[in-house]
One Martini backbone bead per residue (centre of mass of N, CA, C, O) as a GRO file, in nm:
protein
  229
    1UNK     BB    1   1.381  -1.677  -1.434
    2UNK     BB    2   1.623  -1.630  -1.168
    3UNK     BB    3   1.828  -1.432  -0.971
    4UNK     BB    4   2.139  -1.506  -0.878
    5UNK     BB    5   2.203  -1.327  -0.596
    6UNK     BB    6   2.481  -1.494  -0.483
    7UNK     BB    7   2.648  -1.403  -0.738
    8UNK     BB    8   2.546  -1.099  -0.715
    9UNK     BB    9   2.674  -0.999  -0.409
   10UNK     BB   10   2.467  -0.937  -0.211
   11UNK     BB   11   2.317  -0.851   0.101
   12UNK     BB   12   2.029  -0.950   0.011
   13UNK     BB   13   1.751  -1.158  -0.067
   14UNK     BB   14   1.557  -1.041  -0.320
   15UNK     BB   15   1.461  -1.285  -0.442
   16UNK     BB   16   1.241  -1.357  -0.215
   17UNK     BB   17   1.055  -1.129  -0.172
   18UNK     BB   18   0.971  -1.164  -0.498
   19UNK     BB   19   0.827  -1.470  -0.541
   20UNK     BB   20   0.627  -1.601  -0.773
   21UNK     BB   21   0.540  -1.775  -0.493
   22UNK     BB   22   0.228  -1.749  -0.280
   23UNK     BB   23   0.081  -1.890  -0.022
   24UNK     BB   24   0.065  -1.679   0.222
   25UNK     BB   25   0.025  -1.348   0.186
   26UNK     BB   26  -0.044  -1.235   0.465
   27UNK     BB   27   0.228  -1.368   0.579
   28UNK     BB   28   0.425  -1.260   0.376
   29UNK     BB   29   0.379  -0.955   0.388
   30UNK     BB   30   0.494  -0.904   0.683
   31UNK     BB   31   0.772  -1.013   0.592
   32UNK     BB   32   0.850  -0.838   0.390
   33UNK     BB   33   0.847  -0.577   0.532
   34UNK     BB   34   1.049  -0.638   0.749
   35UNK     BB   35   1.269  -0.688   0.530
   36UNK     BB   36   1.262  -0.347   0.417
   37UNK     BB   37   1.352  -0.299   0.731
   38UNK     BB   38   1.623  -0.433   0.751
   39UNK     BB   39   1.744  -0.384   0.422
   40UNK     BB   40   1.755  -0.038   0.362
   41UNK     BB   41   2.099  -0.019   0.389
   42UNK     BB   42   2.113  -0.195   0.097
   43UNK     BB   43   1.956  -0.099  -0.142
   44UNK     BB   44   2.105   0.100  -0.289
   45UNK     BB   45   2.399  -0.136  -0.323
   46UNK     BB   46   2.227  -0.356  -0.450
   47UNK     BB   47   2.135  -0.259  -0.681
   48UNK     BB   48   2.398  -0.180  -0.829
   49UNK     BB   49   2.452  -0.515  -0.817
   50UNK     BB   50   2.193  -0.591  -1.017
   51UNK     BB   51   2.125  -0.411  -1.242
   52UNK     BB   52   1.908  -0.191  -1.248
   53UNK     BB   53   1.702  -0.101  -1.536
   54UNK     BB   54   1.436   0.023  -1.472
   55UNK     BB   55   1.452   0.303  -1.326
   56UNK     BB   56   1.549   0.435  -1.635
   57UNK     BB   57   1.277   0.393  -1.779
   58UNK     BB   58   1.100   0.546  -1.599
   59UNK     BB   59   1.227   0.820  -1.596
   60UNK     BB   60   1.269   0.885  -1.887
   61UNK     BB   61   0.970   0.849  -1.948
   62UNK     BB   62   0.892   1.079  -1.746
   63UNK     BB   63   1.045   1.300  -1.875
   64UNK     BB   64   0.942   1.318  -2.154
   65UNK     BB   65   0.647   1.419  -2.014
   66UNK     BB   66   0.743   1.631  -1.792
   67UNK     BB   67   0.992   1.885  -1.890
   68UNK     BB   68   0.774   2.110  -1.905
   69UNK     BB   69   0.689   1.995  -1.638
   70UNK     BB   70   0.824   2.040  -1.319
   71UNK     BB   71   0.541   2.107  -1.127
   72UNK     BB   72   0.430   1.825  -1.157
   73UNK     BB   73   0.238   1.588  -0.958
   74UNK     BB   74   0.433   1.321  -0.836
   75UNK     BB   75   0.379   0.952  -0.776
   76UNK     BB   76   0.560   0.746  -0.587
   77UNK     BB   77   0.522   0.389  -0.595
   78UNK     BB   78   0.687   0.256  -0.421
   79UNK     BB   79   0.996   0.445  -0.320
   80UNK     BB   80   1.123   0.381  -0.090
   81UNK     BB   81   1.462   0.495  -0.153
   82UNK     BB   82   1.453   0.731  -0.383
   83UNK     BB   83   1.551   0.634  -0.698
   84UNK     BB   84   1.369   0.803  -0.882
   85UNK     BB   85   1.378   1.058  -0.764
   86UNK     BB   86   1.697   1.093  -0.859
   87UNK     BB   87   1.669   1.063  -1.162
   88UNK     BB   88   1.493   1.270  -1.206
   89UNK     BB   89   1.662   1.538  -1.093
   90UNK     BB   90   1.912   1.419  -1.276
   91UNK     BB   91   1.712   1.567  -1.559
   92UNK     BB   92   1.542   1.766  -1.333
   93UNK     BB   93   1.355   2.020  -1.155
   94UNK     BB   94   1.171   1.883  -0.921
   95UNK     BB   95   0.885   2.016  -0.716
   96UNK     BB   96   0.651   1.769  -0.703
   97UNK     BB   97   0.714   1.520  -0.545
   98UNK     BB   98   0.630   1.197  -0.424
   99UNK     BB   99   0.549   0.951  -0.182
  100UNK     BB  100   0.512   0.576  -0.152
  101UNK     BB  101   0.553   0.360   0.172
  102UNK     BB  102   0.537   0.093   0.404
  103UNK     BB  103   0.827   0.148   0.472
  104UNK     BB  104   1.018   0.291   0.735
  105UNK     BB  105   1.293   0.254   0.639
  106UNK     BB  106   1.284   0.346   0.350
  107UNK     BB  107   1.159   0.627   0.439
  108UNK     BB  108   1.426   0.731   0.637
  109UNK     BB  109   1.625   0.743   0.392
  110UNK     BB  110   1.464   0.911   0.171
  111UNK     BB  111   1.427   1.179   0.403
  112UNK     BB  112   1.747   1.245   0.416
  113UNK     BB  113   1.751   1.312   0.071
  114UNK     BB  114   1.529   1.527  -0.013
  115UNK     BB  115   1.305   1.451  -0.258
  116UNK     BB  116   1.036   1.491  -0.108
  117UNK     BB  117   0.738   1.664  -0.018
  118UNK     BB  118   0.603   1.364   0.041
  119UNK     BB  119   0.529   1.108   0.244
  120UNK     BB  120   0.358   0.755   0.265
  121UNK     BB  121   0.276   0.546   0.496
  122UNK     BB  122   0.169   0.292   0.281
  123UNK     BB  123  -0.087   0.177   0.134
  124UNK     BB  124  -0.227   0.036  -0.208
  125UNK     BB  125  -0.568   0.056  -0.293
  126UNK     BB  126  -0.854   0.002  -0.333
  127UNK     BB  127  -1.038   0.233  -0.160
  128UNK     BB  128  -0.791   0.410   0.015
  129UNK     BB  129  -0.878   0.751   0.016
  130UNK     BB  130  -0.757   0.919  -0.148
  131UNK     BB  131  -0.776   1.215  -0.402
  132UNK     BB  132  -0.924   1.230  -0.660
  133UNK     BB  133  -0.759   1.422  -0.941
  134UNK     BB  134  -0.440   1.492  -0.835
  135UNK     BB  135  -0.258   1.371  -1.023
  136UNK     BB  136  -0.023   1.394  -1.325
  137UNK     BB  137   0.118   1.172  -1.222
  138UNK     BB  138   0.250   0.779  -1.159
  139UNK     BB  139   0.517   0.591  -1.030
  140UNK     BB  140   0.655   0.253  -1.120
  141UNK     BB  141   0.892  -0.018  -0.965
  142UNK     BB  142   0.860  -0.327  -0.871
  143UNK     BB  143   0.600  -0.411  -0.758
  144UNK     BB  144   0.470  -0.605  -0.945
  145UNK     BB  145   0.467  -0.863  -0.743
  146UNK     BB  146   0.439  -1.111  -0.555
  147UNK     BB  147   0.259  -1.016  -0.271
  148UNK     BB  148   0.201  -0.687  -0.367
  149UNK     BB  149   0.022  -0.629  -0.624
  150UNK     BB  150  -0.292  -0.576  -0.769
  151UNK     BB  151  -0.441  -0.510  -1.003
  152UNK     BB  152  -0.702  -0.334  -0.891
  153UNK     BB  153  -0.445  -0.084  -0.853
  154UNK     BB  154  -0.517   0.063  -1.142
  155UNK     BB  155  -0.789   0.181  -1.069
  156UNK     BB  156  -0.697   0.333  -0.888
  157UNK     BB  157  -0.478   0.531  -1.035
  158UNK     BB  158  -0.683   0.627  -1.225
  159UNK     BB  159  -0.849   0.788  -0.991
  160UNK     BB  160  -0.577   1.006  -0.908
  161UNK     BB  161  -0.593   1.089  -1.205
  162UNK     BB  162  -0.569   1.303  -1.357
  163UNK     BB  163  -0.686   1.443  -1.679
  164UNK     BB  164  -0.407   1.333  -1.850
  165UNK     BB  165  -0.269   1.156  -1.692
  166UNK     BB  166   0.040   0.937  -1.591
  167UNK     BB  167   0.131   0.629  -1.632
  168UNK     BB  168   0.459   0.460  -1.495
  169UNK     BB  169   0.497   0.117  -1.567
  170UNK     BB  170   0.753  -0.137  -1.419
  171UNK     BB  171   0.858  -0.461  -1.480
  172UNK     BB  172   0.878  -0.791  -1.516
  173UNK     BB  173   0.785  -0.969  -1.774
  174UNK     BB  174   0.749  -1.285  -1.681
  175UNK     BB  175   0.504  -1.180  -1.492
  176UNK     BB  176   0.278  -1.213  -1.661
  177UNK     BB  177   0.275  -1.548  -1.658
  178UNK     BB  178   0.391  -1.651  -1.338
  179UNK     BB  179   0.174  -1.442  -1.194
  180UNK     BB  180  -0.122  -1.540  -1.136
  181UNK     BB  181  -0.248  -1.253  -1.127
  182UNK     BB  182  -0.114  -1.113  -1.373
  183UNK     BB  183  -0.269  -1.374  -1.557
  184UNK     BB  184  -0.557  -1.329  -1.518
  185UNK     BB  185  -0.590  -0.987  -1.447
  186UNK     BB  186  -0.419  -0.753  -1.574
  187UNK     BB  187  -0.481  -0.689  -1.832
  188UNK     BB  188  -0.802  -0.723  -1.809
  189UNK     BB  189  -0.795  -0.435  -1.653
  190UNK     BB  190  -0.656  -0.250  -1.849
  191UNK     BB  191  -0.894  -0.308  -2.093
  192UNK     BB  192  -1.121  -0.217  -1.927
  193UNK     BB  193  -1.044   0.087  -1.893
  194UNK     BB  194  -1.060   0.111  -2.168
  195UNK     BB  195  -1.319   0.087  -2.233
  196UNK     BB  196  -1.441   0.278  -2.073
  197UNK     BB  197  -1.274   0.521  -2.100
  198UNK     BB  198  -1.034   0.603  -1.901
  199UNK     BB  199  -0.809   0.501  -2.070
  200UNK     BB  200  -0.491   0.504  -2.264
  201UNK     BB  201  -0.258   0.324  -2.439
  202UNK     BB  202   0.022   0.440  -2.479
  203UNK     BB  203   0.276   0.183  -2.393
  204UNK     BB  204   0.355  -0.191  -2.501
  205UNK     BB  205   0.680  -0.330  -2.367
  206UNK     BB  206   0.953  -0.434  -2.412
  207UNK     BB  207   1.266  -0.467  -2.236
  208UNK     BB  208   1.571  -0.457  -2.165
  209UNK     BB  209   1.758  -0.468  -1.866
  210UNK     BB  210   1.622  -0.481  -1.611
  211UNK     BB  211   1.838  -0.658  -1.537
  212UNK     BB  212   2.176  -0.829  -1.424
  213UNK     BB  213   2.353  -1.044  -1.488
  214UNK     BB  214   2.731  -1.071  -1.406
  215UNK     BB  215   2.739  -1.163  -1.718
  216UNK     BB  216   2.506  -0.989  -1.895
  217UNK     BB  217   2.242  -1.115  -1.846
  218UNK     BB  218   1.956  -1.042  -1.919
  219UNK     BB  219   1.640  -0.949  -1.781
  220UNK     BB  220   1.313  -0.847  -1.863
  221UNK     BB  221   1.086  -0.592  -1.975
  222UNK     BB  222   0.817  -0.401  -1.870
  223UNK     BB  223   0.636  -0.116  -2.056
  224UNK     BB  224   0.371   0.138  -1.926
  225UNK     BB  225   0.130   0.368  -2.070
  226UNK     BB  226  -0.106   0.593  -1.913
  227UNK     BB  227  -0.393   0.770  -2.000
  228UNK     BB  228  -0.652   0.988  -1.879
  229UNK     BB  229  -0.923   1.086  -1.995
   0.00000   0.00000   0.00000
């Protein structure tokens, strides 16, 4: 079930973005980053009227686990205009997040805000240069859809980081089931993980009010959470 965006009144077409199947992914990707570098500008007023509940699950879940350190260092994926970053600062004084961000435009607006001790323009991937064992926690949220994050980029996260750290990934649920990459590959990767000993999985859940259609009609989230061993 996909979210009518012009129901609720979007100044951009975000569920075009996010769409289940991608035809040509290298040039969707490239036609993506254009669409979040043109609409950067109103990526923060269309959440809050998209009804976003997936960022409070994430940082809510973040600061659970890093409350007693708030000096931990924290890698935000995908971080977009840090809006996780935002809500993480008003649970508690963090003082070392980083930010992960392809896009230049939503990176200048993050930048704005003065959220991140540091941004890096890039994408993340298997094998992508990062130096392993450096983060205590890496936190995503939406990036998991289609024509977006591989599933192998599960292992790149684990080996970023430190051991003992935690990986705090929100999804929308049925995503799981309807994305060919996430449906075939995503499961077995994170399984793979667990079998050899490198994480282990602290919380594997759904949760409602992902998004909110106008109607408060939810529509379900999943929330991963895994330990570094």
């Amino acid at each position: 079930m996909e979210l009518d965006m012009a129901a609720t009144k979007t100044a951009a077409p975000w569920n075009e973005v996010a769409k289940p199947t991608v035809i040509d992914e290298k040039q969707d990707s490239a036609e993506r980053l254009d669409f979040y570098n043109s609409n950067a500008a109103v990526y923060d007023s269309d959440m809050k009227v998209y009804g976003y509940g997936g960022l409070d699950i994430v940082a809510e879940t973040t600061h659970d686990l890093f409350k007693e350190r708030l000096d931990s260092r924290i890698l935000d994926v995908g971080s977009g205009t840090g809006l996780i970053a935002e809500k993480l600062l008003a649970l508690g004084q963090y003082t070392n997040l980083e930010g992960l961000e392809p896009s230049e435009g939503m990176n200048k607006i993050a930048e704005e805000k003065k959220l991140y001790t540091n941004i890096m323009q890039r994408f993340l991937y298997l094998d992508c240069g990062l130096e392993h064992n450096t983060y205590d926690g890496v936190v995503t949220c939406g990036t998991f859809v289609a024509g977006h994050m591989k599933s192998e980029v599960l292992v790149e996260i684990c080996n970023i980081l430190k051991p003992g750290g935690y990986f705090i990934m929100a999804m929308r649920d049925e995503y799981l089931e309807i994305v060919e990459e996430y449906k075939l590959h995503l499961r077995s990767t994170i399984n793979s993980l667990v079998k050899e000993g490198k994480w282990r999985t602290v919380r594997d859940e759904v949760f409602s009010n992902w998004v909110l259609h106008e109607n408060n009609q939810g529509v379900d989230g999943h929330l991963f959470v895994f330990q570094k061993c």
